Coordinates of C-alpha atoms in Angstrom, one line a residue:
M289 CA 23.0 5.2 3.3
A290 CA 21.0 8.1 4.7
E291 CA 21.1 9.4 8.2
V292 CA 17.8 10.1 10.0
E293 CA 17.4 12.4 12.9
F294 CA 14.5 12.2 15.4
T295 CA 13.6 12.8 19.0
I296 CA 12.3 10.4 21.6
G297 CA 11.2 12.0 24.8
H298 CA 13.6 15.0 25.1
K299 CA 16.6 13.4 23.5
E300 CA 17.8 13.7 19.9
Y301 CA 19.0 10.6 18.0
R302 CA 20.7 10.1 14.6
I303 CA 20.7 6.7 13.0
G304 CA 21.7 5.4 9.6
A305 CA 19.0 4.0 7.4
Q306 CA 18.9 2.2 4.1
D307 CA 18.0 4.4 1.2
G308 CA 14.2 4.5 0.8
E309 CA 13.6 3.4 4.4
E310 CA 13.9 6.9 6.0
S311 CA 10.2 7.5 6.2
L312 CA 9.6 4.1 7.9
L313 CA 12.3 4.8 10.5
K314 CA 10.8 8.3 11.2
R315 CA 7.4 6.8 11.5
A316 CA 8.6 4.1 14.0
A317 CA 10.5 6.8 15.9
A318 CA 7.4 9.0 16.1
V319 CA 5.4 6.1 17.5
L320 CA 8.1 5.4 20.1
D321 CA 8.2 9.1 20.9
G322 CA 4.5 9.2 21.5
E323 CA 4.7 6.5 24.1
A324 CA 7.8 8.1 25.7
R325 CA 5.9 11.5 25.9
Q326 CA 3.0 9.8 27.7
I327 CA 5.4 8.3 30.2
L328 CA 7.1 11.7 30.7
E329 CA 3.7 13.4 31.2
Q330 CA 2.7 10.8 33.9
A331 CA 6.1 10.2 35.6
G332 CA 8.0 13.4 35.0
R333 CA 11.8 13.1 34.5
V334 CA 12.8 9.5 33.8
P335 CA 16.3 8.2 33.0
E336 CA 16.8 7.6 29.2
A337 CA 17.3 3.8 29.5
R338 CA 14.2 3.4 31.7
L339 CA 12.1 5.7 29.4
L340 CA 13.1 3.6 26.3
L341 CA 12.4 0.4 28.2
L342 CA 8.9 1.5 29.4
A343 CA 8.0 2.9 26.0
G344 CA 9.2 -0.4 24.3
L345 CA 7.1 -2.4 26.8
M346 CA 4.0 -0.3 26.2
L347 CA 4.4 -0.8 22.4
A348 CA 5.1 -4.5 22.9
D349 CA 1.9 -4.8 24.9
R350 CA -0.1 -3.0 22.2
F351 CA 1.5 -5.2 19.6
A352 CA 0.6 -8.4 21.5
T353 CA -3.0 -7.2 21.8
L354 CA -3.2 -6.5 18.1
E355 CA -1.6 -9.9 17.4
D356 CA -4.3 -11.6 19.5
R357 CA -7.0 -9.7 17.7
A358 CA -5.6 -10.6 14.3
E359 CA -5.3 -14.2 15.3
K360 CA -9.0 -14.3 16.4
A361 CA -10.0 -12.6 13.2
E362 CA -8.1 -15.1 11.1
R363 CA -9.7 -18.0 13.0
L364 CA -13.2 -16.5 12.4
A365 CA -12.4 -15.9 8.7
A366 CA -11.2 -19.5 8.4
R367 CA -14.3 -20.8 10.2
L368 CA -16.6 -18.7 7.9
Q369 CA -14.8 -19.9 4.8
A370 CA -15.0 -23.6 5.9
N371 CA -18.7 -23.2 6.8
P372 CA -20.2 -20.2 5.2
P373 CA -23.5 -19.0 6.6
R374 CA -26.6 -20.2 4.7
V375 CA -28.2 -17.5 2.6
E376 CA -31.8 -18.2 2.0
V377 CA -33.4 -16.7 -1.1
P378 CA -37.1 -16.2 -0.9
V379 CA -39.0 -18.3 -3.4
I380 CA -42.4 -17.4 -4.7
P381 CA -44.7 -20.4 -4.4
S382 CA -45.8 -21.8 -7.7
D383 CA -49.5 -21.3 -6.9
L384 CA -48.9 -17.6 -6.2
K385 CA -47.0 -17.3 -9.5
E386 CA -50.0 -18.9 -11.3
A387 CA -52.5 -16.6 -9.6
M388 CA -50.4 -13.6 -10.5
A389 CA -50.1 -14.7 -14.1
E390 CA -53.9 -15.2 -14.3
M391 CA -54.5 -11.8 -12.8
A392 CA -52.1 -10.2 -15.3
A393 CA -53.9 -12.0 -18.2
R394 CA -57.3 -10.8 -16.9
A395 CA -56.0 -7.2 -16.6
E396 CA -54.6 -7.4 -20.2
S397 CA -58.0 -8.7 -21.4
L398 CA -59.8 -5.9 -19.6
A399 CA -57.5 -3.4 -21.1
D400 CA -58.0 -4.8 -24.6
R401 CA -61.8 -4.6 -24.1
L402 CA -61.6 -1.1 -22.9
E403 CA -59.5 -0.1 -26.0
E404 CA -62.1 -1.8 -28.2
Q405 CA -64.9 0.1 -26.5
R406 CA -63.1 3.4 -26.9
G407 CA -62.3 2.7 -30.5
G408 CA -66.0 2.0 -31.2
Q409 CA -67.1 5.3 -29.5
A410 CA -64.6 7.4 -31.4
S411 CA -66.0 6.4 -34.8

């Protein structure tokens, strides 16, 4: 078991951590320290127990807000999966397709005639 040292507010702590979990503990301590420092900036000197309580409450509030947002996102995702939005693909009307095919055939015919005329002039 490894020991991890960190600071929260202005106080140093040392806690044992399972091998491989040291970085997680340091990260969690850094988040708690960030909240504690905000409290200290606003309120000045605060007793340790009160500082930790307020920082914990601030984090709990942030967690609850994120939990609510995640729950709303999950409900929206479930609703979209159950009833996906309709995607409409534009369809070219058949009469327009026919008109375009006829125009293409005429253009090819004109190109062929033009080629024939050029071929006759070159001789």
